[in-house]
Coordinates of N, CA and C in Angstrom, one line a residue:
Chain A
X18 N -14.3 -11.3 24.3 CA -13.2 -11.9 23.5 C -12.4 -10.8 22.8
X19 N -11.6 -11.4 22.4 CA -10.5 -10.4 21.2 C -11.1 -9.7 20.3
X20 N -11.2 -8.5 19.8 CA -11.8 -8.1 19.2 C -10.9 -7.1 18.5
X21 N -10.7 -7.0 17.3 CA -10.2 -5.9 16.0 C -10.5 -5.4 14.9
X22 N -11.2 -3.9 15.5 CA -11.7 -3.3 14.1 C -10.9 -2.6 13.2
X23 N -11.7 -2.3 11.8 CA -10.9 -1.5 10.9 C -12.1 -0.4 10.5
X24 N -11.3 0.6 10.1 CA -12.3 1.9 9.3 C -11.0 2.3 8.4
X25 N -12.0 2.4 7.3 CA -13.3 2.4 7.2 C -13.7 1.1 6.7
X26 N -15.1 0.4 6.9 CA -15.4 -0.5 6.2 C -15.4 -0.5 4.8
X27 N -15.7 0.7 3.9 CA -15.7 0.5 2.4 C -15.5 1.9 2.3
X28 N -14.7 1.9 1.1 CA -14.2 3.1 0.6 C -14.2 3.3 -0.9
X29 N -14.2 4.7 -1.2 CA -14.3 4.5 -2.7 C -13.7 5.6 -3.2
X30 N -12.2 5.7 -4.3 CA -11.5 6.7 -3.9 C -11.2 7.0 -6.0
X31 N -10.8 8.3 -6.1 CA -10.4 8.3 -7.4 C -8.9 8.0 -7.8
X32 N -8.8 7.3 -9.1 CA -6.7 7.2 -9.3 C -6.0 8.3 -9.2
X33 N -4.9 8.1 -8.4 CA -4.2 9.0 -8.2 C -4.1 9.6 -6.8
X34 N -5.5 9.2 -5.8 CA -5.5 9.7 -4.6 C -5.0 9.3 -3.6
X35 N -4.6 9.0 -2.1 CA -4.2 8.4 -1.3 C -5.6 8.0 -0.3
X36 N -4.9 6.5 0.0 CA -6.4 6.4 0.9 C -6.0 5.6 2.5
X37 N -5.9 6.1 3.6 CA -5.7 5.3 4.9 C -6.7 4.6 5.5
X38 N -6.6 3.1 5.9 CA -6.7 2.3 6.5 C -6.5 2.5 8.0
X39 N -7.5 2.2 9.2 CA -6.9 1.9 10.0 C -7.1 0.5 10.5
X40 N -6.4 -0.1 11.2 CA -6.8 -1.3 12.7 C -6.3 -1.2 13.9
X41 N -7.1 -1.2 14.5 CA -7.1 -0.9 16.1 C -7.2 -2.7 16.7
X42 N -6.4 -2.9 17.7 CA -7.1 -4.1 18.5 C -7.4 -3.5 19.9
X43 N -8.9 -3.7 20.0 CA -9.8 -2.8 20.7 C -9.7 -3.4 22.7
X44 N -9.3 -4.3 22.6 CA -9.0 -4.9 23.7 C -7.7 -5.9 24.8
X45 N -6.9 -5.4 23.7 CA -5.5 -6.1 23.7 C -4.5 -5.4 23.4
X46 N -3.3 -5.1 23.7 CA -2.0 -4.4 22.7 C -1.1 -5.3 21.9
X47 N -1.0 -5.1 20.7 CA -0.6 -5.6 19.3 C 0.8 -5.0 19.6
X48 N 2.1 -6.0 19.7 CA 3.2 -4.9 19.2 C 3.3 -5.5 17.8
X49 N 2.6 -6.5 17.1 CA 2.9 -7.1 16.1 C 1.7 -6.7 15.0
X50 N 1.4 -6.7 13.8 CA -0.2 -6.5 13.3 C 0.3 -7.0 12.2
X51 N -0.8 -7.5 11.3 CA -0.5 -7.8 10.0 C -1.2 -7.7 9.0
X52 N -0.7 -7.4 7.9 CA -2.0 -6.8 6.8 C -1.9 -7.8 5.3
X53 N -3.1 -8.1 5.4 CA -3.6 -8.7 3.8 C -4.3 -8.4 3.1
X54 N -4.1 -8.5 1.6 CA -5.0 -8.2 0.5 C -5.9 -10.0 -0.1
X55 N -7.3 -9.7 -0.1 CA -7.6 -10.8 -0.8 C -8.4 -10.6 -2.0
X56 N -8.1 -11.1 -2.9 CA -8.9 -11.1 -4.1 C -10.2 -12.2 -3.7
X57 N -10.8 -11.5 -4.8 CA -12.6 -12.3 -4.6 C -12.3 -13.8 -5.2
X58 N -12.6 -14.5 -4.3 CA -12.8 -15.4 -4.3 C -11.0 -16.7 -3.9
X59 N -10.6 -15.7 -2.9 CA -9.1 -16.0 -3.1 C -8.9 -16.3 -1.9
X60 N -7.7 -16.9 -1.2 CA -7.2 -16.5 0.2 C -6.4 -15.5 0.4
X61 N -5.7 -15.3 1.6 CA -5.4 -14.1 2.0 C -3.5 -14.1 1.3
X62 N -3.8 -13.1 1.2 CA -2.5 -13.0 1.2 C -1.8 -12.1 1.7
X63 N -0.3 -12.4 2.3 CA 0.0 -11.5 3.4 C 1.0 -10.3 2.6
X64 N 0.5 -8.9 3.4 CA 1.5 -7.9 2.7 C 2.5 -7.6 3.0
X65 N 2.4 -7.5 4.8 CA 3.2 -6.6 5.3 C 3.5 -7.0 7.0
X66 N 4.2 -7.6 7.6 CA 4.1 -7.0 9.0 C 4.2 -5.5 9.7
X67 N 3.8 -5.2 10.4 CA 3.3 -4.0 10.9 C 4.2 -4.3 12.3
X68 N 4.9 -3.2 12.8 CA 5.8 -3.6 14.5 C 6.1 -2.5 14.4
X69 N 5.6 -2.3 15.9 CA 5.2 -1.0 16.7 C 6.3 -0.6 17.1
X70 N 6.8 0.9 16.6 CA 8.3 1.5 17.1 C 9.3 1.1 16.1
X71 N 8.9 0.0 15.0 CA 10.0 -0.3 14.2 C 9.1 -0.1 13.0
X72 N 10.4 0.2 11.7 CA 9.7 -0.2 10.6 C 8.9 -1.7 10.2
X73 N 8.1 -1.7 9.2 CA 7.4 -3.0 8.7 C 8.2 -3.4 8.3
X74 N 8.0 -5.2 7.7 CA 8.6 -5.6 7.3 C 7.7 -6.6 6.2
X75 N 7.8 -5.8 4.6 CA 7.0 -6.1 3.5 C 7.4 -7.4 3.1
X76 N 6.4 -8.2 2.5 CA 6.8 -9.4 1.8 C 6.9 -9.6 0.3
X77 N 7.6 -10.0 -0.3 CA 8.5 -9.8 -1.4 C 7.0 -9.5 -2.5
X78 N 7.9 -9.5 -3.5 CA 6.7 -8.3 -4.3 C 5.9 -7.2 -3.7
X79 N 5.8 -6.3 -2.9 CA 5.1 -5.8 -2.3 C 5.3 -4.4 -2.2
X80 N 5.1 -3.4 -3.2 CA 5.8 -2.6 -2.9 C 5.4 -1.4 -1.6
X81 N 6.6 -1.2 -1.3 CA 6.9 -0.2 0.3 C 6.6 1.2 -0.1
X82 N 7.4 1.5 -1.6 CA 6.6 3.1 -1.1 C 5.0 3.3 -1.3
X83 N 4.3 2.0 -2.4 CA 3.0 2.3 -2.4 C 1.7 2.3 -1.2
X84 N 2.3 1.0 -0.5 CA 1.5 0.8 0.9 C 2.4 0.5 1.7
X85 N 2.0 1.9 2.6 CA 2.8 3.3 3.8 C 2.1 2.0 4.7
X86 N 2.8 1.6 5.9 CA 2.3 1.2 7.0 C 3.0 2.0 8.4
X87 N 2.4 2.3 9.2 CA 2.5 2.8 10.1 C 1.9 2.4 11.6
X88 N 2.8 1.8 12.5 CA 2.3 1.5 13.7 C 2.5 2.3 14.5
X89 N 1.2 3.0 14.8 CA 1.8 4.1 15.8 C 1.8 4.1 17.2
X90 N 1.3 3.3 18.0 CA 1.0 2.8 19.2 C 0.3 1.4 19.0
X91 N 0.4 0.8 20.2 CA 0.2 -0.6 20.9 C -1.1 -1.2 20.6
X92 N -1.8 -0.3 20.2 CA -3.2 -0.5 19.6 C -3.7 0.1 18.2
X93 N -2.8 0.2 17.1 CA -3.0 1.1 15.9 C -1.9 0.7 15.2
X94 N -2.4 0.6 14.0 CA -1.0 0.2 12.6 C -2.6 1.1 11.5
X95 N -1.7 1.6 10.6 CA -2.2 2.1 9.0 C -1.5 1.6 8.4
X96 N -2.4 1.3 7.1 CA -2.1 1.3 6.0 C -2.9 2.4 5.0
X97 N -1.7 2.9 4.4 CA -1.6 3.9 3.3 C -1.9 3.5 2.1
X98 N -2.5 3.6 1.2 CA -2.6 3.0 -0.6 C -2.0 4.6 -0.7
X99 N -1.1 4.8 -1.5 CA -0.4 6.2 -1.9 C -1.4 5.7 -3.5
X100 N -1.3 7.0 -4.5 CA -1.5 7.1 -5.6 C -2.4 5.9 -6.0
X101 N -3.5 5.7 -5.6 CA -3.9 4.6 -5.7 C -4.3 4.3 -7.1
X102 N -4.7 3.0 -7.9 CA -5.1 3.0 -9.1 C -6.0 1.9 -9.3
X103 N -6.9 1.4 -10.2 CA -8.2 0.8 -10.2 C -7.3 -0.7 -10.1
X104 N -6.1 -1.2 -10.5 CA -5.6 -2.6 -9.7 C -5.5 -2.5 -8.4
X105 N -5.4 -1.6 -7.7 CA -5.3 -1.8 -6.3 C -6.4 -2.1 -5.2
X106 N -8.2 -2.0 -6.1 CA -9.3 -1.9 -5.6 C -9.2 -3.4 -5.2
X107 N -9.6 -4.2 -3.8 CA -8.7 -5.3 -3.3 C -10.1 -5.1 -1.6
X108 N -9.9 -6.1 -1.1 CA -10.1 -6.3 0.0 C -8.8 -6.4 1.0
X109 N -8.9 -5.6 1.9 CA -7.6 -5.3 3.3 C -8.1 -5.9 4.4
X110 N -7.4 -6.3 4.6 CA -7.6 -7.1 6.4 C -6.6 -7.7 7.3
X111 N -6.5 -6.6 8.3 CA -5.6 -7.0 9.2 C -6.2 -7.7 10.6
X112 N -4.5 -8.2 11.1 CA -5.1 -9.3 12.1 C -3.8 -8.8 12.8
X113 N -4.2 -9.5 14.4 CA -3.3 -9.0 15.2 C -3.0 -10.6 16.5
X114 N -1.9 -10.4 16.6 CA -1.9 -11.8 17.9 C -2.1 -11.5 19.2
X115 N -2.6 -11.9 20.1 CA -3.2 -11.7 21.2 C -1.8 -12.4 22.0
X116 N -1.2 -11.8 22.8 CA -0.3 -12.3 23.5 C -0.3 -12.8 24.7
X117 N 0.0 -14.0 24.9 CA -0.1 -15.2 25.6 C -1.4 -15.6 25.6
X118 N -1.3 -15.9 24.9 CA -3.1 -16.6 23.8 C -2.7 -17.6 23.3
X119 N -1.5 -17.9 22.9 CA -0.8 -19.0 21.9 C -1.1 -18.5 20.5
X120 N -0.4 -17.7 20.3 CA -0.4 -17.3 18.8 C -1.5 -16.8 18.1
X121 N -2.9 -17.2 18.8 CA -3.9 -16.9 17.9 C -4.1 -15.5 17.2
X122 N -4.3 -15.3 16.2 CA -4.9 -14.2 15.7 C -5.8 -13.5 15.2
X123 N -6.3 -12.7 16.0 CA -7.4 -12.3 15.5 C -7.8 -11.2 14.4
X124 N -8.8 -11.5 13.5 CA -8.8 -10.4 12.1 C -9.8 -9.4 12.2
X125 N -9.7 -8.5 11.3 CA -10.6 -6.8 11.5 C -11.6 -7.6 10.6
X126 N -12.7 -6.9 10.4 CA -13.7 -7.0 9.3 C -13.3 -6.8 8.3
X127 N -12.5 -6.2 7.9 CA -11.8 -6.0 6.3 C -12.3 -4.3 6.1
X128 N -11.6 -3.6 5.2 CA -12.0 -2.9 4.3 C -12.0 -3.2 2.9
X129 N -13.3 -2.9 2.1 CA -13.0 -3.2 0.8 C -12.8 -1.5 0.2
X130 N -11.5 -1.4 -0.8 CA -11.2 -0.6 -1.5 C -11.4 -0.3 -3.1
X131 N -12.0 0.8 -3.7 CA -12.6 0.2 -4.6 C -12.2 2.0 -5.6
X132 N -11.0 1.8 -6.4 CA -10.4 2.8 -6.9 C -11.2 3.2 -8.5
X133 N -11.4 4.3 -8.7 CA -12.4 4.3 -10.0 C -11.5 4.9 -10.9
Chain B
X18 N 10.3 -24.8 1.3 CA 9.3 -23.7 1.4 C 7.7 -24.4 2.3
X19 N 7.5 -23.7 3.1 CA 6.1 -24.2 4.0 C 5.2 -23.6 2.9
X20 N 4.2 -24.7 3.3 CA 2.8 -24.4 1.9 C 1.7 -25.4 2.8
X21 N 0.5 -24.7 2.7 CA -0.6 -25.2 2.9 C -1.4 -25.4 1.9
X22 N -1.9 -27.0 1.9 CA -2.9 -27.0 0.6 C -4.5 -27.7 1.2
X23 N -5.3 -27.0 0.6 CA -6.5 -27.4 1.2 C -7.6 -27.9 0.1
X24 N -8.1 -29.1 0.6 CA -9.5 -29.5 -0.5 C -10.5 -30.5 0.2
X25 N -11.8 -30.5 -0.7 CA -11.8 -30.0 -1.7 C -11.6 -28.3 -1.6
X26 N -11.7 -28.0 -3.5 CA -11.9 -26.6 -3.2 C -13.6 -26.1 -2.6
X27 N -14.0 -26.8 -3.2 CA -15.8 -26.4 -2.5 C -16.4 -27.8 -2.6
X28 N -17.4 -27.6 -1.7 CA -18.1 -28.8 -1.1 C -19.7 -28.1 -0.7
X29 N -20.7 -28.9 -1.5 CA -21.9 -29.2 -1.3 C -22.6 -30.3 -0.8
X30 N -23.0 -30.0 0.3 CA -24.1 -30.8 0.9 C -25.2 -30.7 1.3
X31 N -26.1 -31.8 2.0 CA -27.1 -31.7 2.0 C -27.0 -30.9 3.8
X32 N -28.6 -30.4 4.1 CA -28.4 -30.2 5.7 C -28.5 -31.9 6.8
X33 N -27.6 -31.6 7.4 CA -27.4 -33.0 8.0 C -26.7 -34.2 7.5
X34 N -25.9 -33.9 6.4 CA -24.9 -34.7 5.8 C -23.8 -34.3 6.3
X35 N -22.8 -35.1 7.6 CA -21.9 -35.1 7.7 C -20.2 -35.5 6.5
X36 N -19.4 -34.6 6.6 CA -18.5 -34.6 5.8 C -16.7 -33.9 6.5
X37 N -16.3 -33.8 6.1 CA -14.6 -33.8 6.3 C -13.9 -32.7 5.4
X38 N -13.3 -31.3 5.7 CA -12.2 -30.7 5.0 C -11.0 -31.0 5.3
X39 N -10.1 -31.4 4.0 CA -8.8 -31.5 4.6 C -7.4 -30.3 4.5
X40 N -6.9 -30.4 5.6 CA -5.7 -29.3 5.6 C -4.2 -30.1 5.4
X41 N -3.1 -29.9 3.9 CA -2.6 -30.9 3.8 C -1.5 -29.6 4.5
X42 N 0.0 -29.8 4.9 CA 0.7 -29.0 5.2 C 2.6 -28.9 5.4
X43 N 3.0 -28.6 4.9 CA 4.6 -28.8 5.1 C 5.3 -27.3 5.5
X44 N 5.5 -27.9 6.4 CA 6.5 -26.5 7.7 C 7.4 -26.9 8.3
X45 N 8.1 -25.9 8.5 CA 9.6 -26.0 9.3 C 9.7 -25.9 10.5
X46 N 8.7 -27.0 11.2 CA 8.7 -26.8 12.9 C 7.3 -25.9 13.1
X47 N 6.2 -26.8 13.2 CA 4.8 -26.2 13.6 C 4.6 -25.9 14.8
X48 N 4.6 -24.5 14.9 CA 4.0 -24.1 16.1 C 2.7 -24.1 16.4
X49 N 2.1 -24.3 15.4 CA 0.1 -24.2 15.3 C -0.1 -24.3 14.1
X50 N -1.5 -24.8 14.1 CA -2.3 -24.9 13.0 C -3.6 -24.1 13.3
X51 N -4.1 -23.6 12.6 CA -5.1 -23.0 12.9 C -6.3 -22.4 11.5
X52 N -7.6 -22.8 12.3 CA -8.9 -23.0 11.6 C -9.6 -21.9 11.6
X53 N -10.1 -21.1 10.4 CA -11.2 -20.0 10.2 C -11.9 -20.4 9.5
X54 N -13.2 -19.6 10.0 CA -14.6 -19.5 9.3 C -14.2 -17.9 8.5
X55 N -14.5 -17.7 7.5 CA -15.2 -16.5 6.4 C -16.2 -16.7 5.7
X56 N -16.9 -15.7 6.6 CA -18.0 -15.4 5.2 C -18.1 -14.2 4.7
X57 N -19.1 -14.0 3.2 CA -18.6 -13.3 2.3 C -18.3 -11.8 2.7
X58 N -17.5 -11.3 2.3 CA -17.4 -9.7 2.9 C -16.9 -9.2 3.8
X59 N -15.9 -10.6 4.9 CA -16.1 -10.2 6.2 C -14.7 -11.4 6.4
X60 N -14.0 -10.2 7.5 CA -13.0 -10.5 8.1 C -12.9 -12.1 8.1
X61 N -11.7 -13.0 9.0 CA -12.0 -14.9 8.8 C -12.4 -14.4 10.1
X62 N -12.9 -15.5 10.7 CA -13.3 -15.9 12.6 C -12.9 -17.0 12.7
X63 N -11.4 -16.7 13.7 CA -10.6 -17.7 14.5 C -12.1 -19.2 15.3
X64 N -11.5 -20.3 14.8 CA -12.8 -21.2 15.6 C -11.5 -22.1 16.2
X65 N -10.3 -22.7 15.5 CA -9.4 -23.4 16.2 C -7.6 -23.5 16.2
X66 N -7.1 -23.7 16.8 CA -5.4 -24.0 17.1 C -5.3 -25.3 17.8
X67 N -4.6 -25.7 16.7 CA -4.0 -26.9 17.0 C -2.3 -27.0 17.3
X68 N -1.9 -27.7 17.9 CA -0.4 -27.7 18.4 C 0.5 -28.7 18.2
X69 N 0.0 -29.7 18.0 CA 0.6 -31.4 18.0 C -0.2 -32.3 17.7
X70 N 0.1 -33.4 16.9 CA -0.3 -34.5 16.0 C -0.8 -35.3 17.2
X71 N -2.1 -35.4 17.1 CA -3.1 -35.9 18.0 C -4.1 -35.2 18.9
X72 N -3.6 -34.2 18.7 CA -4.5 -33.4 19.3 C -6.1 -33.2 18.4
X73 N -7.2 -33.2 19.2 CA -8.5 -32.7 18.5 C -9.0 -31.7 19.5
X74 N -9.5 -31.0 18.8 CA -10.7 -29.3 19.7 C -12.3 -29.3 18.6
X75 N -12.9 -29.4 19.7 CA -14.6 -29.4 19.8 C -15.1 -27.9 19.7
X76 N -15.9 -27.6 18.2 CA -17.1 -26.6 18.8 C -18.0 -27.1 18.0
X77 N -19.3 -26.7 19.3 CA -20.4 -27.0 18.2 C -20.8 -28.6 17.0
X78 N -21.2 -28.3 16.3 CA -21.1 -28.9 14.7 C -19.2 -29.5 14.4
X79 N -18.4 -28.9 15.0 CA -16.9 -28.9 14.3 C -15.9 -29.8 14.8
X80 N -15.6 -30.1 14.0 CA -14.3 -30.7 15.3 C -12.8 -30.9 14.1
X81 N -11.8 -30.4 14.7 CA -10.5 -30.5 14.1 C -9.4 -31.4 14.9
X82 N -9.1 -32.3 13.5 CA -7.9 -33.1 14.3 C -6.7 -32.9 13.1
X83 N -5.4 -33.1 14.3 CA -4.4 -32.8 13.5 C -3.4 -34.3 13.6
X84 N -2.4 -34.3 12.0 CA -1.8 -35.3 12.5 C -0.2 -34.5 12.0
X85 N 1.1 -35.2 12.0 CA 2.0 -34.5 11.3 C 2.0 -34.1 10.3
X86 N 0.9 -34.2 9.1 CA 1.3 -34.0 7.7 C -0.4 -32.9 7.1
X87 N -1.6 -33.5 8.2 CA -2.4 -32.8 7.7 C -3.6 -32.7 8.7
X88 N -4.6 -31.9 8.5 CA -5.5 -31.8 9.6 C -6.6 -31.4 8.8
X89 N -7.8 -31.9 9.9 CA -9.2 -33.0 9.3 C -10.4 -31.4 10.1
X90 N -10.7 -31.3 8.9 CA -12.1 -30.3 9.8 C -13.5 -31.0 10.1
X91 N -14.4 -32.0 10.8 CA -15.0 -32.3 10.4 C -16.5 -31.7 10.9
X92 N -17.2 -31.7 9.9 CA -18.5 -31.3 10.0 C -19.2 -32.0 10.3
X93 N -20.4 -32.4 11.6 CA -21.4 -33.3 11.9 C -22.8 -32.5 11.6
X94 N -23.5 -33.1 11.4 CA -25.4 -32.7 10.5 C -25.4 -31.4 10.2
X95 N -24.3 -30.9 9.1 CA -24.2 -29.6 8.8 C -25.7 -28.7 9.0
X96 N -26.0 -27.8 9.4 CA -27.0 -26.5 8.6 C -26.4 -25.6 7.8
X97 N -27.8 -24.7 7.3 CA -27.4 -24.1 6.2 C -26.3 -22.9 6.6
X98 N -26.6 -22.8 7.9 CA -25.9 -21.7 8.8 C -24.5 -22.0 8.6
X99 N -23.6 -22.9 8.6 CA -22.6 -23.5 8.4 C -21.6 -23.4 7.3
X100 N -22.6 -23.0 6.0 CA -22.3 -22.4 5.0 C -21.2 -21.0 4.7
X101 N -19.8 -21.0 4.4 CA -18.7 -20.6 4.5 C -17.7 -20.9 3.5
X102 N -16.5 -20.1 3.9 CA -15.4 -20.5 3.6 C -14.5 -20.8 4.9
X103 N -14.1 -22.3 4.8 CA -13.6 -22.6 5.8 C -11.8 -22.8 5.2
X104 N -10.9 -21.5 6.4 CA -9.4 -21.4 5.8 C -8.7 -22.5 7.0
X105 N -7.5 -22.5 6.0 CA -6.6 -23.1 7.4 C -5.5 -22.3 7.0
X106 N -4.9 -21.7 8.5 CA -3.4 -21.9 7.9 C -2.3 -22.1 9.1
X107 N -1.1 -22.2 8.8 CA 0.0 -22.4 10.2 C 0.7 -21.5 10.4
X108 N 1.4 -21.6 11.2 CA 2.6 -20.6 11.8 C 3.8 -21.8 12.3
X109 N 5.0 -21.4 11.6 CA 6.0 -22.3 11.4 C 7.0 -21.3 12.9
X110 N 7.6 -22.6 13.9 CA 8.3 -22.0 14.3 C 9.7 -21.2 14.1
X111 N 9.9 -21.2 12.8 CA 10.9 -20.7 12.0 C 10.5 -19.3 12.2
X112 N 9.5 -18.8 12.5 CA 9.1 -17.5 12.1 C 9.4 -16.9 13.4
X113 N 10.0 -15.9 13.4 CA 9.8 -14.8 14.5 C 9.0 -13.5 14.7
X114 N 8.2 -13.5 13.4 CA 7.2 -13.0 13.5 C 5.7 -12.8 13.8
X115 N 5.5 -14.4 13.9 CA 4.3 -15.3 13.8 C 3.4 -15.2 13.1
X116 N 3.9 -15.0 11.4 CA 2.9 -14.6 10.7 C 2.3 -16.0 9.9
X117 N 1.2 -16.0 9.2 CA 0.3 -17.6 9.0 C 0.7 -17.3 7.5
X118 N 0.4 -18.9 7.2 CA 0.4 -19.5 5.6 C -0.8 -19.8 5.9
X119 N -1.4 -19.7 4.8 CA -3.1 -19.8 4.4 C -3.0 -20.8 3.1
X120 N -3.9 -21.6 3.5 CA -4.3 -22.2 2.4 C -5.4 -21.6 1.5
X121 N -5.8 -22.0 0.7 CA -7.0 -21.3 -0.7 C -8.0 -21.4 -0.3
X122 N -8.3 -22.7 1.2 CA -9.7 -22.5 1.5 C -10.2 -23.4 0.7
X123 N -11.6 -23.8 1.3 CA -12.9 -24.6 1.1 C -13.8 -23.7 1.4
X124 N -15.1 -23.8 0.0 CA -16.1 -23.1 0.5 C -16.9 -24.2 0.2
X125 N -17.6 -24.2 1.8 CA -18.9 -25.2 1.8 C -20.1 -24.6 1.9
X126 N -21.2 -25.3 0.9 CA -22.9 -24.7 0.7 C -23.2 -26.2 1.2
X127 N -24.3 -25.6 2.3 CA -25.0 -26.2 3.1 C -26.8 -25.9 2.3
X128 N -26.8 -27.1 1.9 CA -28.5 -26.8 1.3 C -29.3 -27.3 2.7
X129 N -30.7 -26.8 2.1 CA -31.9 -27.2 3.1 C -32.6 -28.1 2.4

């Protein structure tokens, strides 16, 4: 089946530092990917589309120069936390659509980020 | 504005007490609806897509039916295994990006 991972699973970084995310869809090419942050006990909420060869395209409140996304090929999008700070420690999880699947999407395991 | 609203927010039962999550929903031309399992810590797991009001899809314990305004998760003789957050969310064909609205979720505890 569809399968999409991320690394790192958990991360633990000091304020101020930068921290990258990856997702790969390990069996499929993504020109589309998409990244959420969820708070505990929350649903997801969407940050950013991620499109391969083009810039992203952030969703309002969201700021672009803090989380860098980068699609670099058909199977890989990052996400960057620049200067990270202890509000940003969050759960990330991207998901990717499987094409001619009917839309479905499938999501990474998450990374949880956890800024001290 | 499209919005997905989902309830209850949490739901306990017993093991083998069948029960119902509902997915309420307003969109601008549905292209899908679509059902995840999360549990804690960990990515959702795609279980269903729905397309059109009347349509139902079968797994296991699950079954999802959709109508124009909202869609029915239903659980048959739950286990404790069953135990989750169950999300919904859609994808409006307004979007050209096909990105989902998520509702808040139901988290169901399945006792023994």
């Amino acid at each position: 089946g569809a399968v999409v991972s991320q690394h790192p699973s958990r991360v633990i970084c000091k304020s101020g530092t930068s921290v990258k995310i990856e997702c790969r869809s390990l069996d499929f090419q993504a020109t589309t990917m998409f990244w959420y942050r969820q708070f505990p006990k929350k649903s997801l909420m969407l940050m950013a589309t991620s499109n391969e060869g083009s810039k992203a395209t952030y969703e309002q409140g969201v700021e672009k120069d803090k989380f860098l996304i980068n699609h670099a090929s058909l199977t890989l999008s990052t996400l960057t936390v620049t200067s990270a700070h202890p509000e940003d420690s969050s759960f990330y999880i991207c998901s990717a659509p499987r094409q001619g699947h009917s839309y479905e999407q499938y999501f990474g395991p998450g990374t949880r980020l956890t800024v001290t | 504005e499209d919005q997905v609203t989902q309830s209850p927010e949490a739901l306990r039962l017993q093991e083998g007490e069948s029960s119902s999550l509902n997915c309420s929903y307003t969109v601008s031309g549905l292209r899908g609806l679509f059902w995840y399992r999360q549990d804690p810590g960990k990515g959702p797991e795609f279980l269903f897509t729905l397309y059109s009001a009347g349509e139902e899809k079968e797994k296991e314990r699950l079954k999802a039916t959709l109508t124009k305004k909202e869609s029915f998760l239903h659980i048959t003789a739950p286990k404790p295994e069953d135990s989750a957050t169950y999300l919904c969310a859609v994808q409006s064909g307004s979007s050209n990006t096909g990105k989902l609205i998520f509702g808040q979720g139901t988290t169901l505890q399945v006792k023994p």
